[in-house]
């Protein structure tokens, strides 16, 4: 055993310093990585203007601006939370099936296309949000809309 004493413990550290009044209060999104990945393209579709404002603020602050850009960051968080809330209210089962598939398959999108198609259809019909991949070539069918996937899993779980 080492004689050196540990410097840190497992206690949660909370900064009690209040934020300035100019920064709006907002609840956290409250979702893990799989639901966020499942909803990410829809968040991007609805929250693009807020994301652009936040990134412009960060660019103008030369990568700094933690406090200067917090108002814009809070708007992004609020928008993302509203998208997830709308998806859970309107397409809960499709959303749950897709993010659970992502969770079970190491978040590899190509393994969950069946559930993704159902989620995309539900979100489009009920919320009017469409999945678009930024930077995808205009003349090609997007990867998530192809009927035959390059990678797929057969019934035995073997990648073909």
Short mmCIF file of N, CA and C in Angstrom, two decimals:
data_model
loop_
_atom_site.label_atom_id
_atom_site.label_comp_id
_atom_site.label_asym_id
_atom_site.label_seq_id
_atom_site.Cartn_x
_atom_site.Cartn_y
_atom_site.Cartn_z
N UNK A 1 0.83 -1.19 0.00
CA UNK A 1 0.00 0.00 0.00
C UNK A 1 0.87 1.25 0.00
N UNK A 2 0.43 2.22 -0.72
CA UNK A 2 1.14 3.48 -0.78
C UNK A 2 0.85 4.29 0.48
N UNK A 3 1.83 5.05 0.88
CA UNK A 3 1.67 5.88 2.07
C UNK A 3 1.06 7.24 1.73
N UNK A 4 0.95 7.52 0.46
CA UNK A 4 0.43 8.81 0.04
C UNK A 4 -1.08 8.89 0.27
N UNK A 5 -1.55 9.95 0.85
CA UNK A 5 -2.97 10.15 1.11
C UNK A 5 -3.66 10.71 -0.13
N UNK A 6 -4.86 10.28 -0.38
CA UNK A 6 -5.57 10.83 -1.54
C UNK A 6 -5.91 12.30 -1.33
N UNK A 7 -5.88 13.06 -2.42
CA UNK A 7 -6.16 14.48 -2.34
C UNK A 7 -7.63 14.80 -2.60
N UNK A 8 -8.30 13.91 -3.29
CA UNK A 8 -9.69 14.15 -3.65
C UNK A 8 -10.55 13.02 -3.11
N UNK A 9 -11.81 13.33 -2.87
CA UNK A 9 -12.74 12.29 -2.47
C UNK A 9 -13.89 12.24 -3.46
N UNK A 10 -14.88 11.45 -3.18
CA UNK A 10 -15.99 11.27 -4.10
C UNK A 10 -17.15 12.22 -3.82
N UNK A 11 -16.94 13.21 -2.97
CA UNK A 11 -18.00 14.15 -2.65
C UNK A 11 -18.33 15.03 -3.85
N UNK A 12 -19.57 15.43 -3.93
CA UNK A 12 -20.00 16.33 -4.99
C UNK A 12 -19.69 17.76 -4.58
N UNK A 13 -19.03 18.48 -5.44
CA UNK A 13 -18.71 19.87 -5.17
C UNK A 13 -19.72 20.75 -5.88
N UNK A 14 -20.30 21.67 -5.15
CA UNK A 14 -21.32 22.56 -5.71
C UNK A 14 -20.84 23.99 -5.54
N UNK A 15 -20.85 24.72 -6.62
CA UNK A 15 -20.50 26.13 -6.58
C UNK A 15 -21.75 26.91 -6.22
N UNK A 16 -21.74 27.54 -5.07
CA UNK A 16 -22.93 28.25 -4.60
C UNK A 16 -22.97 29.70 -5.06
N UNK A 17 -21.98 30.12 -5.84
CA UNK A 17 -21.97 31.49 -6.34
C UNK A 17 -23.13 31.68 -7.31
N UNK A 18 -24.03 32.61 -7.05
CA UNK A 18 -25.16 32.79 -7.96
C UNK A 18 -24.72 33.41 -9.29
N UNK A 19 -25.41 33.06 -10.34
CA UNK A 19 -25.15 33.65 -11.64
C UNK A 19 -25.73 35.06 -11.67
N UNK A 20 -25.20 35.90 -12.52
CA UNK A 20 -25.78 37.25 -12.64
C UNK A 20 -27.24 37.19 -13.08
N UNK A 21 -28.01 38.18 -12.70
CA UNK A 21 -29.44 38.24 -13.04
C UNK A 21 -29.67 38.34 -14.55
N UNK A 22 -28.67 38.82 -15.29
CA UNK A 22 -28.83 38.97 -16.74
C UNK A 22 -28.84 37.63 -17.47
N UNK A 23 -28.43 36.56 -16.80
CA UNK A 23 -28.39 35.24 -17.42
C UNK A 23 -29.68 34.51 -17.06
N UNK A 24 -30.47 34.13 -18.06
CA UNK A 24 -31.76 33.48 -17.77
C UNK A 24 -31.57 32.10 -17.14
N UNK A 25 -32.48 31.76 -16.26
CA UNK A 25 -32.46 30.45 -15.61
C UNK A 25 -33.02 29.42 -16.59
N UNK A 26 -32.47 28.21 -16.56
CA UNK A 26 -32.96 27.15 -17.44
C UNK A 26 -32.65 25.80 -16.79
N UNK A 27 -33.57 24.87 -16.95
CA UNK A 27 -33.37 23.50 -16.48
C UNK A 27 -32.47 22.77 -17.48
N UNK A 28 -31.73 21.80 -16.99
CA UNK A 28 -30.92 20.98 -17.88
C UNK A 28 -31.82 20.10 -18.73
N UNK A 29 -31.29 19.59 -19.83
CA UNK A 29 -32.07 18.76 -20.74
C UNK A 29 -32.51 17.48 -20.04
N UNK A 30 -31.64 16.88 -19.27
CA UNK A 30 -32.00 15.69 -18.50
C UNK A 30 -32.09 14.42 -19.33
N UNK A 31 -31.26 14.29 -20.35
CA UNK A 31 -31.26 13.08 -21.17
C UNK A 31 -29.83 12.58 -21.30
N UNK A 32 -29.69 11.27 -21.41
CA UNK A 32 -28.36 10.69 -21.60
C UNK A 32 -27.98 10.77 -23.07
N UNK A 33 -26.84 10.21 -23.43
CA UNK A 33 -26.32 10.36 -24.78
C UNK A 33 -27.18 9.68 -25.85
N UNK A 34 -27.78 8.53 -25.55
CA UNK A 34 -28.57 7.84 -26.58
C UNK A 34 -29.82 8.62 -26.99
N UNK A 35 -30.64 9.12 -26.05
CA UNK A 35 -31.78 9.94 -26.49
C UNK A 35 -31.35 11.22 -27.18
N UNK A 36 -30.24 11.82 -26.73
CA UNK A 36 -29.76 13.03 -27.40
C UNK A 36 -29.31 12.74 -28.82
N UNK A 37 -28.65 11.59 -29.02
CA UNK A 37 -28.22 11.24 -30.37
C UNK A 37 -29.43 10.94 -31.24
N UNK A 38 -30.42 10.27 -30.68
CA UNK A 38 -31.63 9.94 -31.42
C UNK A 38 -32.36 11.20 -31.88
N UNK A 39 -32.38 12.22 -31.04
CA UNK A 39 -33.10 13.46 -31.36
C UNK A 39 -32.21 14.53 -31.98
N UNK A 40 -30.93 14.26 -32.15
CA UNK A 40 -29.97 15.31 -32.51
C UNK A 40 -30.29 16.02 -33.83
N UNK A 41 -30.70 15.30 -34.85
CA UNK A 41 -30.98 15.96 -36.13
C UNK A 41 -32.23 16.83 -36.04
N UNK A 42 -33.19 16.41 -35.22
CA UNK A 42 -34.40 17.21 -35.03
C UNK A 42 -34.10 18.45 -34.18
N UNK A 43 -33.23 18.30 -33.20
CA UNK A 43 -32.78 19.45 -32.41
C UNK A 43 -32.06 20.43 -33.34
N UNK A 44 -31.21 19.91 -34.21
CA UNK A 44 -30.50 20.75 -35.16
C UNK A 44 -31.44 21.47 -36.11
N UNK A 45 -32.52 20.79 -36.53
CA UNK A 45 -33.46 21.40 -37.46
C UNK A 45 -34.22 22.55 -36.80
N UNK A 46 -34.72 22.32 -35.59
CA UNK A 46 -35.53 23.36 -34.95
C UNK A 46 -34.68 24.45 -34.30
N UNK A 47 -33.50 24.11 -33.80
CA UNK A 47 -32.71 25.05 -32.99
C UNK A 47 -31.55 25.67 -33.76
N UNK A 48 -31.55 25.58 -35.08
CA UNK A 48 -30.43 26.07 -35.88
C UNK A 48 -30.12 27.54 -35.62
N UNK A 49 -31.13 28.37 -35.56
CA UNK A 49 -30.89 29.81 -35.34
C UNK A 49 -30.23 30.06 -33.99
N UNK A 50 -30.67 29.36 -32.95
CA UNK A 50 -30.08 29.53 -31.62
C UNK A 50 -28.64 29.01 -31.60
N UNK A 51 -28.43 27.86 -32.26
CA UNK A 51 -27.07 27.31 -32.33
C UNK A 51 -26.13 28.26 -33.05
N UNK A 52 -26.62 28.83 -34.15
CA UNK A 52 -25.80 29.77 -34.92
C UNK A 52 -25.45 31.01 -34.10
N UNK A 53 -26.43 31.53 -33.35
CA UNK A 53 -26.17 32.69 -32.48
C UNK A 53 -25.11 32.37 -31.44
N UNK A 54 -25.23 31.19 -30.84
CA UNK A 54 -24.27 30.78 -29.81
C UNK A 54 -22.87 30.64 -30.41
N UNK A 55 -22.77 29.97 -31.55
CA UNK A 55 -21.46 29.77 -32.16
C UNK A 55 -20.86 31.09 -32.63
N UNK A 56 -21.68 32.03 -33.11
CA UNK A 56 -21.18 33.33 -33.51
C UNK A 56 -20.64 34.08 -32.28
N UNK A 57 -21.34 33.98 -31.17
CA UNK A 57 -20.88 34.63 -29.94
C UNK A 57 -19.53 34.04 -29.51
N UNK A 58 -19.41 32.71 -29.54
CA UNK A 58 -18.15 32.08 -29.16
C UNK A 58 -17.02 32.45 -30.12
N UNK A 59 -17.33 32.57 -31.40
CA UNK A 59 -16.33 32.96 -32.39
C UNK A 59 -15.86 34.38 -32.16
N UNK A 60 -16.81 35.27 -31.91
CA UNK A 60 -16.45 36.67 -31.65
C UNK A 60 -15.66 36.83 -30.37
N UNK A 61 -15.84 35.90 -29.43
CA UNK A 61 -15.08 35.95 -28.17
C UNK A 61 -13.79 35.14 -28.27
N UNK A 62 -13.45 34.69 -29.48
CA UNK A 62 -12.21 33.94 -29.75
C UNK A 62 -12.12 32.67 -28.90
N UNK A 63 -13.25 31.93 -28.81
CA UNK A 63 -13.26 30.67 -28.10
C UNK A 63 -13.46 30.80 -26.61
N UNK A 64 -13.48 31.97 -26.10
CA UNK A 64 -13.72 32.19 -24.66
C UNK A 64 -15.17 32.60 -24.50
N UNK A 65 -15.46 33.52 -23.66
CA UNK A 65 -16.80 34.06 -23.54
C UNK A 65 -17.77 33.19 -22.79
N UNK A 66 -17.31 32.48 -21.75
CA UNK A 66 -18.19 31.60 -21.00
C UNK A 66 -19.39 32.36 -20.45
N UNK A 67 -19.14 33.51 -19.83
CA UNK A 67 -20.25 34.29 -19.28
C UNK A 67 -20.92 35.14 -20.35
N UNK A 68 -20.15 35.67 -21.29
CA UNK A 68 -20.71 36.53 -22.32
C UNK A 68 -21.70 35.78 -23.21
N UNK A 69 -21.47 34.49 -23.41
CA UNK A 69 -22.31 33.71 -24.32
C UNK A 69 -23.29 32.80 -23.58
N UNK A 70 -23.39 32.93 -22.27
CA UNK A 70 -24.26 32.04 -21.52
C UNK A 70 -25.74 32.27 -21.84
N UNK A 71 -26.11 33.48 -22.14
CA UNK A 71 -27.51 33.76 -22.49
C UNK A 71 -27.88 32.98 -23.76
N UNK A 72 -27.00 33.02 -24.78
CA UNK A 72 -27.25 32.28 -26.01
C UNK A 72 -27.22 30.77 -25.76
N UNK A 73 -26.30 30.33 -24.90
CA UNK A 73 -26.22 28.92 -24.57
C UNK A 73 -27.46 28.41 -23.87
N UNK A 74 -28.04 29.24 -23.01
CA UNK A 74 -29.27 28.86 -22.33
C UNK A 74 -30.43 28.74 -23.31
N UNK A 75 -30.43 29.58 -24.34
CA UNK A 75 -31.48 29.49 -25.36
C UNK A 75 -31.37 28.16 -26.12
N UNK A 76 -30.14 27.75 -26.40
CA UNK A 76 -29.92 26.47 -27.08
C UNK A 76 -30.43 25.33 -26.21
N UNK A 77 -30.09 25.36 -24.92
CA UNK A 77 -30.53 24.31 -24.00
C UNK A 77 -32.05 24.27 -23.91
N UNK A 78 -32.67 25.43 -23.79
CA UNK A 78 -34.13 25.50 -23.69
C UNK A 78 -34.78 24.95 -24.97
N UNK A 79 -34.23 25.27 -26.11
CA UNK A 79 -34.77 24.78 -27.38
C UNK A 79 -34.62 23.26 -27.49
N UNK A 80 -33.45 22.74 -27.14
CA UNK A 80 -33.22 21.29 -27.20
C UNK A 80 -34.18 20.56 -26.26
N UNK A 81 -34.39 21.10 -25.08
CA UNK A 81 -35.32 20.48 -24.13
C UNK A 81 -36.74 20.48 -24.69
N UNK A 82 -37.12 21.55 -25.40
CA UNK A 82 -38.47 21.60 -25.96
C UNK A 82 -38.64 20.57 -27.08
N UNK A 83 -37.60 20.35 -27.87
CA UNK A 83 -37.68 19.34 -28.93
C UNK A 83 -37.84 17.95 -28.32
N UNK A 84 -37.04 17.63 -27.33
CA UNK A 84 -37.14 16.31 -26.69
C UNK A 84 -38.51 16.15 -26.04
N UNK A 85 -39.00 17.20 -25.41
CA UNK A 85 -40.33 17.16 -24.80
C UNK A 85 -41.41 16.91 -25.86
N UNK A 86 -41.34 17.60 -26.98
CA UNK A 86 -42.32 17.41 -28.06
C UNK A 86 -42.25 16.00 -28.64
N UNK A 87 -41.05 15.48 -28.81
CA UNK A 87 -40.90 14.12 -29.35
C UNK A 87 -41.49 13.10 -28.37
N UNK A 88 -41.23 13.27 -27.08
CA UNK A 88 -41.76 12.31 -26.11
C UNK A 88 -43.28 12.41 -26.00
N UNK A 89 -43.85 13.59 -26.20
CA UNK A 89 -45.31 13.74 -26.15
C UNK A 89 -45.99 13.15 -27.38
N UNK A 90 -45.36 13.22 -28.54
CA UNK A 90 -46.00 12.82 -29.80
C UNK A 90 -45.54 11.49 -30.36
N UNK A 91 -44.30 11.09 -30.09
CA UNK A 91 -43.74 9.88 -30.71
C UNK A 91 -42.96 9.05 -29.69
N UNK A 92 -43.52 8.90 -28.49
CA UNK A 92 -42.77 8.28 -27.40
C UNK A 92 -42.28 6.88 -27.75
N UNK A 93 -43.17 6.02 -28.25
CA UNK A 93 -42.76 4.64 -28.50
C UNK A 93 -41.68 4.54 -29.57
N UNK A 94 -41.81 5.28 -30.65
CA UNK A 94 -40.80 5.26 -31.70
C UNK A 94 -39.48 5.82 -31.19
N UNK A 95 -39.55 6.88 -30.41
CA UNK A 95 -38.35 7.50 -29.83
C UNK A 95 -37.66 6.52 -28.89
N UNK A 96 -38.44 5.91 -28.02
CA UNK A 96 -37.86 4.95 -27.06
C UNK A 96 -37.24 3.76 -27.79
N UNK A 97 -37.91 3.23 -28.79
CA UNK A 97 -37.35 2.09 -29.54
C UNK A 97 -36.02 2.47 -30.18
N UNK A 98 -35.94 3.68 -30.76
CA UNK A 98 -34.72 4.08 -31.43
C UNK A 98 -33.58 4.31 -30.45
N UNK A 99 -33.82 5.06 -29.37
CA UNK A 99 -32.69 5.31 -28.48
C UNK A 99 -32.28 4.09 -27.69
N UNK A 100 -33.21 3.17 -27.42
CA UNK A 100 -32.82 1.92 -26.75
C UNK A 100 -31.99 1.07 -27.69
N UNK A 101 -32.32 1.08 -28.98
CA UNK A 101 -31.50 0.37 -29.96
C UNK A 101 -30.09 0.96 -30.00
N UNK A 102 -30.01 2.30 -30.01
CA UNK A 102 -28.69 2.94 -30.00
C UNK A 102 -27.92 2.56 -28.74
N UNK A 103 -28.60 2.56 -27.62
CA UNK A 103 -27.96 2.20 -26.35
C UNK A 103 -27.42 0.77 -26.38
N UNK A 104 -28.19 -0.13 -26.98
CA UNK A 104 -27.81 -1.55 -27.03
C UNK A 104 -26.76 -1.85 -28.09
N UNK A 105 -26.57 -0.94 -29.06
CA UNK A 105 -25.66 -1.18 -30.18
C UNK A 105 -24.52 -0.18 -30.24
N UNK A 106 -24.05 0.25 -29.08
CA UNK A 106 -22.88 1.11 -29.00
C UNK A 106 -23.07 2.40 -29.80
N UNK A 107 -24.31 2.86 -29.88
CA UNK A 107 -24.69 4.10 -30.55
C UNK A 107 -24.28 4.14 -32.02
N UNK A 108 -24.32 2.99 -32.65
CA UNK A 108 -24.03 2.91 -34.09
C UNK A 108 -25.35 3.07 -34.84
N UNK A 109 -25.50 4.20 -35.52
CA UNK A 109 -26.75 4.52 -36.19
C UNK A 109 -27.16 3.47 -37.21
N UNK A 110 -26.20 2.91 -37.92
CA UNK A 110 -26.52 1.98 -39.00
C UNK A 110 -27.20 0.72 -38.48
N UNK A 111 -27.03 0.40 -37.21
CA UNK A 111 -27.65 -0.80 -36.66
C UNK A 111 -29.11 -0.57 -36.29
N UNK A 112 -29.55 0.67 -36.30
CA UNK A 112 -30.90 1.00 -35.83
C UNK A 112 -31.75 1.68 -36.89
N UNK A 113 -31.47 1.44 -38.17
CA UNK A 113 -32.19 2.12 -39.24
C UNK A 113 -33.68 1.80 -39.22
N UNK A 114 -34.07 0.58 -38.89
CA UNK A 114 -35.48 0.21 -38.88
C UNK A 114 -36.26 1.13 -37.91
N UNK A 115 -35.72 1.32 -36.73
CA UNK A 115 -36.39 2.17 -35.74
C UNK A 115 -36.25 3.64 -36.13
N UNK A 116 -35.14 3.99 -36.75
CA UNK A 116 -34.92 5.37 -37.16
C UNK A 116 -35.94 5.79 -38.21
N UNK A 117 -36.24 4.92 -39.17
CA UNK A 117 -37.22 5.24 -40.21
C UNK A 117 -38.58 5.52 -39.58
N UNK A 118 -38.96 4.70 -38.60
CA UNK A 118 -40.26 4.89 -37.94
C UNK A 118 -40.28 6.20 -37.15
N UNK A 119 -39.18 6.49 -36.45
CA UNK A 119 -39.11 7.74 -35.69
C UNK A 119 -39.13 8.94 -36.64
N UNK A 120 -38.37 8.89 -37.71
CA UNK A 120 -38.34 10.00 -38.67
C UNK A 120 -39.72 10.26 -39.25
N UNK A 121 -40.45 9.22 -39.59
CA UNK A 121 -41.79 9.37 -40.13
C UNK A 121 -42.74 9.99 -39.13
N UNK A 122 -42.70 9.52 -37.90
CA UNK A 122 -43.58 10.05 -36.86
C UNK A 122 -43.28 11.52 -36.59
N UNK A 123 -42.01 11.85 -36.43
CA UNK A 123 -41.63 13.24 -36.14
C UNK A 123 -42.00 14.16 -37.31
N UNK A 124 -41.83 13.67 -38.52
CA UNK A 124 -42.18 14.49 -39.68
C UNK A 124 -43.69 14.75 -39.74
N UNK A 125 -44.48 13.69 -39.54
CA UNK A 125 -45.93 13.84 -39.66
C UNK A 125 -46.54 14.61 -38.50
N UNK A 126 -46.00 14.45 -37.30
CA UNK A 126 -46.62 15.09 -36.14
C UNK A 126 -45.99 16.43 -35.76
N UNK A 127 -44.69 16.61 -36.05
CA UNK A 127 -44.01 17.85 -35.65
C UNK A 127 -43.52 18.67 -36.83
N UNK A 128 -43.50 18.07 -38.02
CA UNK A 128 -43.03 18.79 -39.20
C UNK A 128 -41.53 18.96 -39.27
N UNK A 129 -40.78 18.16 -38.49
CA UNK A 129 -39.32 18.24 -38.52
C UNK A 129 -38.78 17.10 -39.37
N UNK A 130 -37.84 17.42 -40.23
CA UNK A 130 -37.26 16.43 -41.13
C UNK A 130 -35.78 16.27 -40.84
N UNK A 131 -35.32 15.02 -40.88
CA UNK A 131 -33.90 14.76 -40.67
C UNK A 131 -33.14 15.10 -41.94
N UNK A 132 -32.20 16.01 -41.81
CA UNK A 132 -31.29 16.36 -42.91
C UNK A 132 -29.88 16.33 -42.38
N UNK A 133 -29.01 15.64 -43.10
CA UNK A 133 -27.62 15.54 -42.68
C UNK A 133 -26.85 16.70 -43.28
N UNK A 134 -26.26 17.56 -42.45
CA UNK A 134 -25.51 18.71 -42.99
C UNK A 134 -24.32 18.24 -43.83
N UNK A 135 -24.14 18.87 -44.97
CA UNK A 135 -23.00 18.57 -45.82
C UNK A 135 -23.18 17.34 -46.70
N UNK A 136 -24.36 16.72 -46.66
CA UNK A 136 -24.59 15.55 -47.52
C UNK A 136 -24.70 15.99 -48.97
N UNK A 137 -24.15 15.22 -49.91
CA UNK A 137 -24.24 15.60 -51.32
C UNK A 137 -25.69 15.68 -51.79
N UNK A 138 -26.00 16.71 -52.56
CA UNK A 138 -27.37 16.96 -53.03
C UNK A 138 -27.87 15.88 -53.99
N UNK A 139 -26.98 15.35 -54.81
CA UNK A 139 -27.38 14.42 -55.86
C UNK A 139 -27.46 12.97 -55.41
N UNK A 140 -27.14 12.68 -54.16
CA UNK A 140 -27.17 11.30 -53.65
C UNK A 140 -28.31 11.11 -52.65
N UNK A 141 -28.80 9.89 -52.56
CA UNK A 141 -29.79 9.55 -51.54
C UNK A 141 -29.08 9.54 -50.19
N UNK A 142 -29.61 10.28 -49.21
CA UNK A 142 -28.96 10.29 -47.89
C UNK A 142 -28.89 8.88 -47.30
N UNK A 143 -27.88 8.65 -46.52
CA UNK A 143 -27.60 7.31 -46.01
C UNK A 143 -28.77 6.76 -45.20
N UNK A 144 -29.47 7.60 -44.48
CA UNK A 144 -30.57 7.11 -43.65
C UNK A 144 -31.84 6.81 -44.44
N UNK A 145 -31.87 7.17 -45.74
CA UNK A 145 -33.04 6.90 -46.58
C UNK A 145 -32.81 5.74 -47.56
N UNK A 146 -31.61 5.22 -47.60
CA UNK A 146 -31.32 4.12 -48.53
C UNK A 146 -32.02 2.84 -48.08
N UNK A 147 -32.65 2.18 -49.02
CA UNK A 147 -33.36 0.93 -48.69
C UNK A 147 -32.37 -0.20 -48.40
N UNK A 148 -31.26 -0.20 -49.11
CA UNK A 148 -30.25 -1.23 -48.87
C UNK A 148 -29.05 -0.55 -48.24
N UNK A 149 -28.78 -0.97 -47.02
CA UNK A 149 -27.67 -0.38 -46.27
C UNK A 149 -26.36 -1.08 -46.65
N UNK A 150 -25.27 -0.33 -46.60
CA UNK A 150 -23.97 -0.91 -46.89
C UNK A 150 -23.62 -1.93 -45.81
N UNK A 151 -23.84 -1.55 -44.56
CA UNK A 151 -23.65 -2.46 -43.44
C UNK A 151 -25.02 -2.85 -42.93
N UNK A 152 -25.18 -4.11 -42.62
CA UNK A 152 -26.43 -4.55 -42.00
C UNK A 152 -26.16 -5.77 -41.14
N UNK A 153 -27.11 -6.08 -40.30
CA UNK A 153 -26.99 -7.22 -39.42
C UNK A 153 -28.04 -8.24 -39.83
N UNK A 154 -27.64 -9.50 -39.94
CA UNK A 154 -28.65 -10.50 -40.25
C UNK A 154 -29.28 -11.02 -38.95
N UNK A 155 -30.16 -12.02 -39.06
CA UNK A 155 -30.89 -12.51 -37.91
C UNK A 155 -29.98 -13.08 -36.83
N UNK A 156 -28.81 -13.58 -37.21
CA UNK A 156 -27.89 -14.19 -36.25
C UNK A 156 -26.96 -13.16 -35.60
N UNK A 157 -27.11 -11.88 -35.96
CA UNK A 157 -26.27 -10.85 -35.36
C UNK A 157 -24.93 -10.68 -36.06
N UNK A 158 -24.76 -11.30 -37.23
CA UNK A 158 -23.51 -11.23 -37.97
C UNK A 158 -23.56 -10.02 -38.90
N UNK A 159 -22.52 -9.22 -38.89
CA UNK A 159 -22.45 -8.04 -39.77
C UNK A 159 -22.10 -8.52 -41.18
N UNK A 160 -22.91 -8.08 -42.15
CA UNK A 160 -22.65 -8.47 -43.54
C UNK A 160 -22.37 -7.25 -44.39
#
